[in-house]
Amino acid sequence: MGRGDLPVGVEEILVSQEALARRVAELGAQIGRDYAGRSLHLVGVLKGAVTFLADLARALPLEDVTVDYLAISSYGRSTDTSGVVRLVKDLDEEIADRHVLIVEDIVDTGLTLVYLRDQLAGRGPASLAVAAMLDKPQRRRVDVPVEYLGFEIPDRFVVGYGLDRAGHYRHLPYVAAVRP
Ligand code: 5GP
C-alpha cells in the first residue's frame, strides 16, 4: 500500500464510497420516477461503466429493466482522447422502439457520447438518454446532453469504481486521482 491506506500510485480520493452510494440511490429514484410504468433498456459502455451500471440497475424502482453492453475504443494516448471513436463490440439486441438509457462512466471531451448518441439514435429507439457517473466539464470539446449526472470533478485523471489506468484500479470502491 502507498500513502495512508491508498494503493501505490493513488494520490487522493475525490469521491468516497459513501458519496457514490448516496448519489446512485438518488439517481435511481429520479430515473424510476421519470420512467414509471415503462420498460427501460440500459446500455452499458464497457468496461468502465460496469460498476456504476450494476449499482444503478439495483437502485431502480422499476418492474421491467433489461441490460445490454457495447464497447468502444478511442485511438491515441491512453490517458487522453484523440477524438476518433470506434465501436469494437456492438449491442446483442435491437433497440428500435425501446426506451434506452446509455450508462457511461465519465464524460471528458464529450466526443465518445456524441458518437454513441448518434449511433443509437439512428436505430430508432422510443427515447434515448444518458446517465454518467462523472463529468469533467473543463475538458469538454463538444456540447452533449447528459440527463442524469453523478458528480462533476476537476480535470484530473481518475480511477476506481470501474475506471482503470492500464487495466488496474477498477476494483477500488471510490473514485481517486492518480498520476496520469
Ligand atoms: P470523452 O470521449 O468524453 O473524452 O472520453 C470519455 C472516455 O474517456 C471515458 O468513457 C473513459 O473511458 C475515458 N476517460 C476520460 N477521462 C478519464 C479519467 O479520468 N480516467 C479514466 N480511467 N478514463 C477516463
PDB file of C-alpha atoms and ligand atoms in Angstrom:
ATOM      1  CA  MET A   1       0.000   0.000   0.000  1.00  0.00           C
ATOM      2  CA  GLY A   2       1.091   3.567  -0.674  1.00  0.00           C
ATOM      3  CA  ARG A   3       0.162   6.809   1.027  1.00  0.00           C
ATOM      4  CA  GLY A   4      -2.005   6.170   4.071  1.00  0.00           C
ATOM      5  CA  ASP A   5      -4.241   3.241   3.175  1.00  0.00           C
ATOM      6  CA  LEU A   6      -4.253   4.059  -0.539  1.00  0.00           C
ATOM      7  CA  PRO A   7      -2.740   1.684  -3.126  1.00  0.00           C
ATOM      8  CA  VAL A   8       0.580   2.683  -4.680  1.00  0.00           C
ATOM      9  CA  GLY A   9       0.078   5.352  -7.354  1.00  0.00           C
ATOM     10  CA  VAL A  10      -3.221   6.611  -5.966  1.00  0.00           C
ATOM     11  CA  GLU A  11      -2.851  10.227  -4.857  1.00  0.00           C
ATOM     12  CA  GLU A  12      -6.178  11.319  -3.409  1.00  0.00           C
ATOM     13  CA  ILE A  13      -9.786  10.161  -3.037  1.00  0.00           C
ATOM     14  CA  LEU A  14     -12.115  12.554  -4.877  1.00  0.00           C
ATOM     15  CA  VAL A  15     -15.460  10.799  -4.377  1.00  0.00           C
ATOM     16  CA  SER A  16     -15.898   8.470  -1.404  1.00  0.00           C
ATOM     17  CA  GLN A  17     -17.672   5.123  -1.420  1.00  0.00           C
ATOM     18  CA  GLU A  18     -20.428   6.617   0.760  1.00  0.00           C
ATOM     19  CA  ALA A  19     -20.963   9.609  -1.541  1.00  0.00           C
ATOM     20  CA  LEU A  20     -21.150   7.295  -4.571  1.00  0.00           C
ATOM     21  CA  ALA A  21     -23.750   5.100  -2.868  1.00  0.00           C
ATOM     22  CA  ARG A  22     -25.874   8.098  -1.852  1.00  0.00           C
ATOM     23  CA  ARG A  23     -25.779   9.634  -5.321  1.00  0.00           C
ATOM     24  CA  VAL A  24     -26.555   6.346  -7.088  1.00  0.00           C
ATOM     25  CA  ALA A  25     -29.599   5.898  -4.832  1.00  0.00           C
ATOM     26  CA  GLU A  26     -30.789   9.429  -5.721  1.00  0.00           C
ATOM     27  CA  LEU A  27     -30.251   8.863  -9.442  1.00  0.00           C
ATOM     28  CA  GLY A  28     -32.073   5.523  -9.247  1.00  0.00           C
ATOM     29  CA  ALA A  29     -35.082   7.164  -7.596  1.00  0.00           C
ATOM     30  CA  GLN A  30     -35.103  10.015 -10.129  1.00  0.00           C
ATOM     31  CA  ILE A  31     -34.844   7.645 -13.120  1.00  0.00           C
ATOM     32  CA  GLY A  32     -37.538   5.478 -11.536  1.00  0.00           C
ATOM     33  CA  ARG A  33     -39.893   8.462 -11.427  1.00  0.00           C
ATOM     34  CA  ASP A  34     -39.076   9.527 -14.991  1.00  0.00           C
ATOM     35  CA  TYR A  35     -39.620   6.053 -16.461  1.00  0.00           C
ATOM     36  CA  ALA A  36     -42.523   4.987 -14.210  1.00  0.00           C
ATOM     37  CA  GLY A  37     -44.770   2.472 -15.956  1.00  0.00           C
ATOM     38  CA  ARG A  38     -42.328   1.939 -18.832  1.00  0.00           C
ATOM     39  CA  SER A  39     -39.762  -0.694 -19.717  1.00  0.00           C
ATOM     40  CA  LEU A  40     -36.209   0.609 -19.509  1.00  0.00           C
ATOM     41  CA  HIS A  41     -33.291  -0.769 -21.516  1.00  0.00           C
ATOM     42  CA  LEU A  42     -29.875   0.018 -20.017  1.00  0.00           C
ATOM     43  CA  VAL A  43     -26.916   0.169 -22.396  1.00  0.00           C
ATOM     44  CA  GLY A  44     -23.628  -0.065 -20.521  1.00  0.00           C
ATOM     45  CA  VAL A  45     -20.407   1.117 -22.087  1.00  0.00           C
ATOM     46  CA  LEU A  46     -17.685  -1.484 -21.447  1.00  0.00           C
ATOM     47  CA  LYS A  47     -15.631  -1.724 -19.422  1.00  0.00           C
ATOM     48  CA  GLY A  48     -15.636   1.374 -17.241  1.00  0.00           C
ATOM     49  CA  ALA A  49     -19.398   1.658 -16.693  1.00  0.00           C
ATOM     50  CA  VAL A  50     -19.880  -1.867 -15.346  1.00  0.00           C
ATOM     51  CA  THR A  51     -19.642  -0.932 -11.659  1.00  0.00           C
ATOM     52  CA  PHE A  52     -21.917   2.101 -11.969  1.00  0.00           C
ATOM     53  CA  LEU A  53     -24.424   0.117 -14.039  1.00  0.00           C
ATOM     54  CA  ALA A  54     -24.522  -2.747 -11.548  1.00  0.00           C
ATOM     55  CA  ASP A  55     -25.281  -0.355  -8.683  1.00  0.00           C
ATOM     56  CA  LEU A  56     -27.670   1.859 -10.650  1.00  0.00           C
ATOM     57  CA  ALA A  57     -29.691  -1.082 -12.004  1.00  0.00           C
ATOM     58  CA  ARG A  58     -30.316  -2.318  -8.458  1.00  0.00           C
ATOM     59  CA  ALA A  59     -31.398   1.165  -7.362  1.00  0.00           C
ATOM     60  CA  LEU A  60     -34.155   1.373  -9.999  1.00  0.00           C
ATOM     61  CA  PRO A  61     -37.677   1.025  -8.573  1.00  0.00           C
ATOM     62  CA  LEU A  62     -38.955  -0.261 -11.936  1.00  0.00           C
ATOM     63  CA  GLU A  63     -40.614  -3.559 -12.814  1.00  0.00           C
ATOM     64  CA  ASP A  64     -39.075  -4.152 -16.201  1.00  0.00           C
ATOM     65  CA  VAL A  65     -35.397  -3.395 -16.779  1.00  0.00           C
ATOM     66  CA  THR A  66     -33.136  -5.030 -19.375  1.00  0.00           C
ATOM     67  CA  VAL A  67     -29.386  -4.654 -19.843  1.00  0.00           C
ATOM     68  CA  ASP A  68     -27.052  -4.821 -22.821  1.00  0.00           C
ATOM     69  CA  TYR A  69     -23.458  -3.713 -23.385  1.00  0.00           C
ATOM     70  CA  LEU A  70     -21.331  -2.251 -26.101  1.00  0.00           C
ATOM     71  CA  ALA A  71     -17.646  -1.464 -26.210  1.00  0.00           C
ATOM     72  CA  ILE A  72     -15.878   1.396 -27.868  1.00  0.00           C
ATOM     73  CA  SER A  73     -12.285   2.415 -28.217  1.00  0.00           C
ATOM     74  CA  SER A  74     -10.685   5.720 -28.911  1.00  0.00           C
ATOM     75  CA  TYR A  75      -7.333   5.921 -30.619  1.00  0.00           C
ATOM     76  CA  GLY A  76      -4.474   7.926 -29.207  1.00  0.00           C
ATOM     77  CA  ARG A  77      -2.642   8.227 -25.937  1.00  0.00           C
ATOM     78  CA  SER A  78      -4.188   6.071 -23.247  1.00  0.00           C
ATOM     79  CA  THR A  79      -4.926   8.929 -20.864  1.00  0.00           C
ATOM     80  CA  ASP A  80      -6.027  11.435 -23.463  1.00  0.00           C
ATOM     81  CA  THR A  81      -8.794  11.339 -26.043  1.00  0.00           C
ATOM     82  CA  SER A  82      -7.739  11.520 -29.669  1.00  0.00           C
ATOM     83  CA  GLY A  83     -11.228  12.257 -30.886  1.00  0.00           C
ATOM     84  CA  VAL A  84     -11.537   9.139 -33.047  1.00  0.00           C
ATOM     85  CA  VAL A  85     -14.094   6.749 -31.595  1.00  0.00           C
ATOM     86  CA  ARG A  86     -14.795   3.244 -32.881  1.00  0.00           C
ATOM     87  CA  LEU A  87     -17.412   0.633 -31.921  1.00  0.00           C
ATOM     88  CA  VAL A  88     -15.488  -2.539 -31.044  1.00  0.00           C
ATOM     89  CA  LYS A  89     -18.413  -4.568 -29.675  1.00  0.00           C
ATOM     90  CA  ASP A  90     -21.965  -3.863 -30.767  1.00  0.00           C
ATOM     91  CA  LEU A  91     -25.136  -4.489 -28.790  1.00  0.00           C
ATOM     92  CA  ASP A  92     -26.595  -8.008 -28.793  1.00  0.00           C
ATOM     93  CA  GLU A  93     -30.181  -6.728 -29.010  1.00  0.00           C
ATOM     94  CA  GLU A  94     -32.146  -4.356 -31.209  1.00  0.00           C
ATOM     95  CA  ILE A  95     -33.174  -1.062 -29.594  1.00  0.00           C
ATOM     96  CA  ALA A  96     -35.872   0.130 -32.013  1.00  0.00           C
ATOM     97  CA  ASP A  97     -38.961   1.408 -30.133  1.00  0.00           C
ATOM     98  CA  ARG A  98     -37.333   0.842 -26.721  1.00  0.00           C
ATOM     99  CA  HIS A  99     -36.598   3.388 -24.005  1.00  0.00           C
ATOM    100  CA  VAL A 100     -32.798   3.369 -23.942  1.00  0.00           C
ATOM    101  CA  LEU A 101     -30.589   4.756 -21.205  1.00  0.00           C
ATOM    102  CA  ILE A 102     -26.876   4.842 -22.041  1.00  0.00           C
ATOM    103  CA  VAL A 103     -24.856   4.245 -18.868  1.00  0.00           C
ATOM    104  CA  GLU A 104     -21.379   5.767 -19.056  1.00  0.00           C
ATOM    105  CA  ASP A 105     -18.568   6.069 -16.547  1.00  0.00           C
ATOM    106  CA  ILE A 106     -17.209   9.544 -17.261  1.00  0.00           C
ATOM    107  CA  VAL A 107     -17.728  12.358 -19.742  1.00  0.00           C
ATOM    108  CA  ASP A 108     -14.475  14.069 -20.618  1.00  0.00           C
ATOM    109  CA  THR A 109     -14.222  15.788 -24.026  1.00  0.00           C
ATOM    110  CA  GLY A 110     -17.755  14.535 -24.825  1.00  0.00           C
ATOM    111  CA  LEU A 111     -16.654  13.008 -28.136  1.00  0.00           C
ATOM    112  CA  THR A 112     -17.479   9.448 -27.081  1.00  0.00           C
ATOM    113  CA  LEU A 113     -21.009  10.384 -26.042  1.00  0.00           C
ATOM    114  CA  VAL A 114     -21.683  12.375 -29.195  1.00  0.00           C
ATOM    115  CA  TYR A 115     -20.666   9.316 -31.209  1.00  0.00           C
ATOM    116  CA  LEU A 116     -22.762   6.946 -29.081  1.00  0.00           C
ATOM    117  CA  ARG A 117     -25.865   9.132 -29.039  1.00  0.00           C
ATOM    118  CA  ASP A 118     -25.629   9.470 -32.797  1.00  0.00           C
ATOM    119  CA  GLN A 119     -25.111   5.735 -33.396  1.00  0.00           C
ATOM    120  CA  LEU A 120     -28.005   4.684 -31.162  1.00  0.00           C
ATOM    121  CA  ALA A 121     -30.399   7.467 -32.184  1.00  0.00           C
ATOM    122  CA  GLY A 122     -30.082   6.190 -35.754  1.00  0.00           C
ATOM    123  CA  ARG A 123     -31.592   2.850 -34.704  1.00  0.00           C
ATOM    124  CA  GLY A 124     -34.948   4.367 -33.823  1.00  0.00           C
ATOM    125  CA  PRO A 125     -35.312   3.988 -30.051  1.00  0.00           C
ATOM    126  CA  ALA A 126     -38.550   5.226 -28.443  1.00  0.00           C
ATOM    127  CA  SER A 127     -36.343   7.515 -26.339  1.00  0.00           C
ATOM    128  CA  LEU A 128     -32.653   7.976 -25.670  1.00  0.00           C
ATOM    129  CA  ALA A 129     -30.973   9.449 -22.583  1.00  0.00           C
ATOM    130  CA  VAL A 130     -27.624   9.273 -20.815  1.00  0.00           C
ATOM    131  CA  ALA A 131     -26.608   8.572 -17.229  1.00  0.00           C
ATOM    132  CA  ALA A 132     -22.963   9.318 -16.425  1.00  0.00           C
ATOM    133  CA  MET A 133     -21.368   8.903 -13.023  1.00  0.00           C
ATOM    134  CA  LEU A 134     -18.660  11.539 -13.520  1.00  0.00           C
ATOM    135  CA  ASP A 135     -18.180  14.672 -15.571  1.00  0.00           C
ATOM    136  CA  LYS A 136     -15.072  16.773 -16.210  1.00  0.00           C
ATOM    137  CA  PRO A 137     -16.735  19.923 -17.605  1.00  0.00           C
ATOM    138  CA  GLN A 138     -13.426  21.782 -18.008  1.00  0.00           C
ATOM    139  CA  ARG A 139     -12.340  19.277 -20.652  1.00  0.00           C
ATOM    140  CA  ARG A 140     -15.454  19.441 -22.831  1.00  0.00           C
ATOM    141  CA  ARG A 141     -14.818  19.933 -26.566  1.00  0.00           C
ATOM    142  CA  VAL A 142     -18.347  19.243 -27.832  1.00  0.00           C
ATOM    143  CA  ASP A 143     -21.710  20.016 -26.286  1.00  0.00           C
ATOM    144  CA  VAL A 144     -23.636  16.855 -25.466  1.00  0.00           C
ATOM    145  CA  PRO A 145     -26.663  16.379 -23.216  1.00  0.00           C
ATOM    146  CA  VAL A 146     -26.266  14.264 -20.062  1.00  0.00           C
ATOM    147  CA  GLU A 147     -29.682  13.770 -18.492  1.00  0.00           C
ATOM    148  CA  TYR A 148     -28.512  12.068 -15.280  1.00  0.00           C
ATOM    149  CA  LEU A 149     -25.163  13.028 -13.774  1.00  0.00           C
ATOM    150  CA  GLY A 150     -23.476  11.769 -10.630  1.00  0.00           C
ATOM    151  CA  PHE A 151     -20.647  14.196  -9.878  1.00  0.00           C
ATOM    152  CA  GLU A 152     -18.647  16.936 -11.505  1.00  0.00           C
ATOM    153  CA  ILE A 153     -14.933  16.505 -10.856  1.00  0.00           C
ATOM    154  CA  PRO A 154     -11.875  18.632 -11.612  1.00  0.00           C
ATOM    155  CA  ASP A 155      -9.575  17.999 -14.573  1.00  0.00           C
ATOM    156  CA  ARG A 156      -7.596  15.120 -13.054  1.00  0.00           C
ATOM    157  CA  PHE A 157      -7.108  11.569 -14.299  1.00  0.00           C
ATOM    158  CA  VAL A 158      -9.230   9.351 -12.068  1.00  0.00           C
ATOM    159  CA  VAL A 159      -9.521   5.627 -11.371  1.00  0.00           C
ATOM    160  CA  GLY A 160     -11.733   3.356  -9.306  1.00  0.00           C
ATOM    161  CA  TYR A 161     -15.432   2.494  -9.283  1.00  0.00           C
ATOM    162  CA  GLY A 162     -14.891   0.788 -12.652  1.00  0.00           C
ATOM    163  CA  LEU A 163     -12.363   3.205 -14.103  1.00  0.00           C
ATOM    164  CA  ASP A 164      -8.865   1.966 -14.833  1.00  0.00           C
ATOM    165  CA  ARG A 165      -5.390   3.065 -15.655  1.00  0.00           C
ATOM    166  CA  ALA A 166      -3.830   0.447 -17.944  1.00  0.00           C
ATOM    167  CA  GLY A 167      -6.283  -2.149 -16.649  1.00  0.00           C
ATOM    168  CA  HIS A 168      -5.626  -1.539 -12.970  1.00  0.00           C
ATOM    169  CA  TYR A 169      -7.620   0.051 -10.121  1.00  0.00           C
ATOM    170  CA  ARG A 170     -11.116  -0.769 -11.434  1.00  0.00           C
ATOM    171  CA  HIS A 171     -11.961  -2.597  -8.210  1.00  0.00           C
ATOM    172  CA  LEU A 172     -11.454   0.382  -5.904  1.00  0.00           C
ATOM    173  CA  PRO A 173     -14.793   1.292  -4.260  1.00  0.00           C
ATOM    174  CA  TYR A 174     -14.084   5.045  -4.502  1.00  0.00           C
ATOM    175  CA  VAL A 175     -13.032   7.484  -7.247  1.00  0.00           C
ATOM    176  CA  ALA A 176      -9.441   8.653  -6.842  1.00  0.00           C
ATOM    177  CA  ALA A 177      -6.906  10.744  -8.708  1.00  0.00           C
ATOM    178  CA  VAL A 178      -3.709   9.093  -9.935  1.00  0.00           C
ATOM    179  CA  ARG A 179      -0.620  10.405 -11.636  1.00  0.00           C
ATOM    180  CA  PRO A 180      -1.532  10.405 -15.344  1.00  0.00           C
TER     181      PRO A 180
HETATM  182  P1  5GP B   1     -14.507  11.532 -23.954  1.00  0.00           P
HETATM  183  O1  5GP B   1     -14.832  10.981 -25.301  1.00  0.00           O
HETATM  184  O2  5GP B   1     -15.667  12.158 -23.252  1.00  0.00           O
HETATM  185  O3  5GP B   1     -13.303  12.425 -23.993  1.00  0.00           O
HETATM  186  O4  5GP B   1     -13.965  10.316 -23.133  1.00  0.00           O
HETATM  187  C1  5GP B   1     -14.729   9.501 -22.383  1.00  0.00           C
HETATM  188  C2  5GP B   1     -13.925   8.258 -22.070  1.00  0.00           C
HETATM  189  O5  5GP B   1     -12.550   8.558 -21.804  1.00  0.00           O
HETATM  190  C3  5GP B   1     -14.464   7.621 -20.819  1.00  0.00           C
HETATM  191  O6  5GP B   1     -15.504   6.720 -21.121  1.00  0.00           O
HETATM  192  C4  5GP B   1     -13.241   6.938 -20.268  1.00  0.00           C
HETATM  193  O7  5GP B   1     -13.090   5.684 -20.860  1.00  0.00           O
HETATM  194  C5  5GP B   1     -12.086   7.814 -20.701  1.00  0.00           C
HETATM  195  N1  5GP B   1     -11.686   8.764 -19.645  1.00  0.00           N
HETATM  196  C6  5GP B   1     -11.830  10.094 -19.647  1.00  0.00           C
HETATM  197  N2  5GP B   1     -11.356  10.642 -18.507  1.00  0.00           N
HETATM  198  C7  5GP B   1     -10.915   9.603 -17.759  1.00  0.00           C
HETATM  199  C8  5GP B   1     -10.299   9.508 -16.461  1.00  0.00           C
HETATM  200  O8  5GP B   1     -10.066  10.491 -15.733  1.00  0.00           O
HETATM  201  N3  5GP B   1      -9.974   8.254 -16.041  1.00  0.00           N
HETATM  202  C9  5GP B   1     -10.199   7.138 -16.784  1.00  0.00           C
HETATM  203  N4  5GP B   1      -9.847   5.965 -16.260  1.00  0.00           N
HETATM  204  N5  5GP B   1     -10.773   7.193 -18.008  1.00  0.00           N
HETATM  205  C10 5GP B   1     -11.120   8.407 -18.484  1.00  0.00           C
END
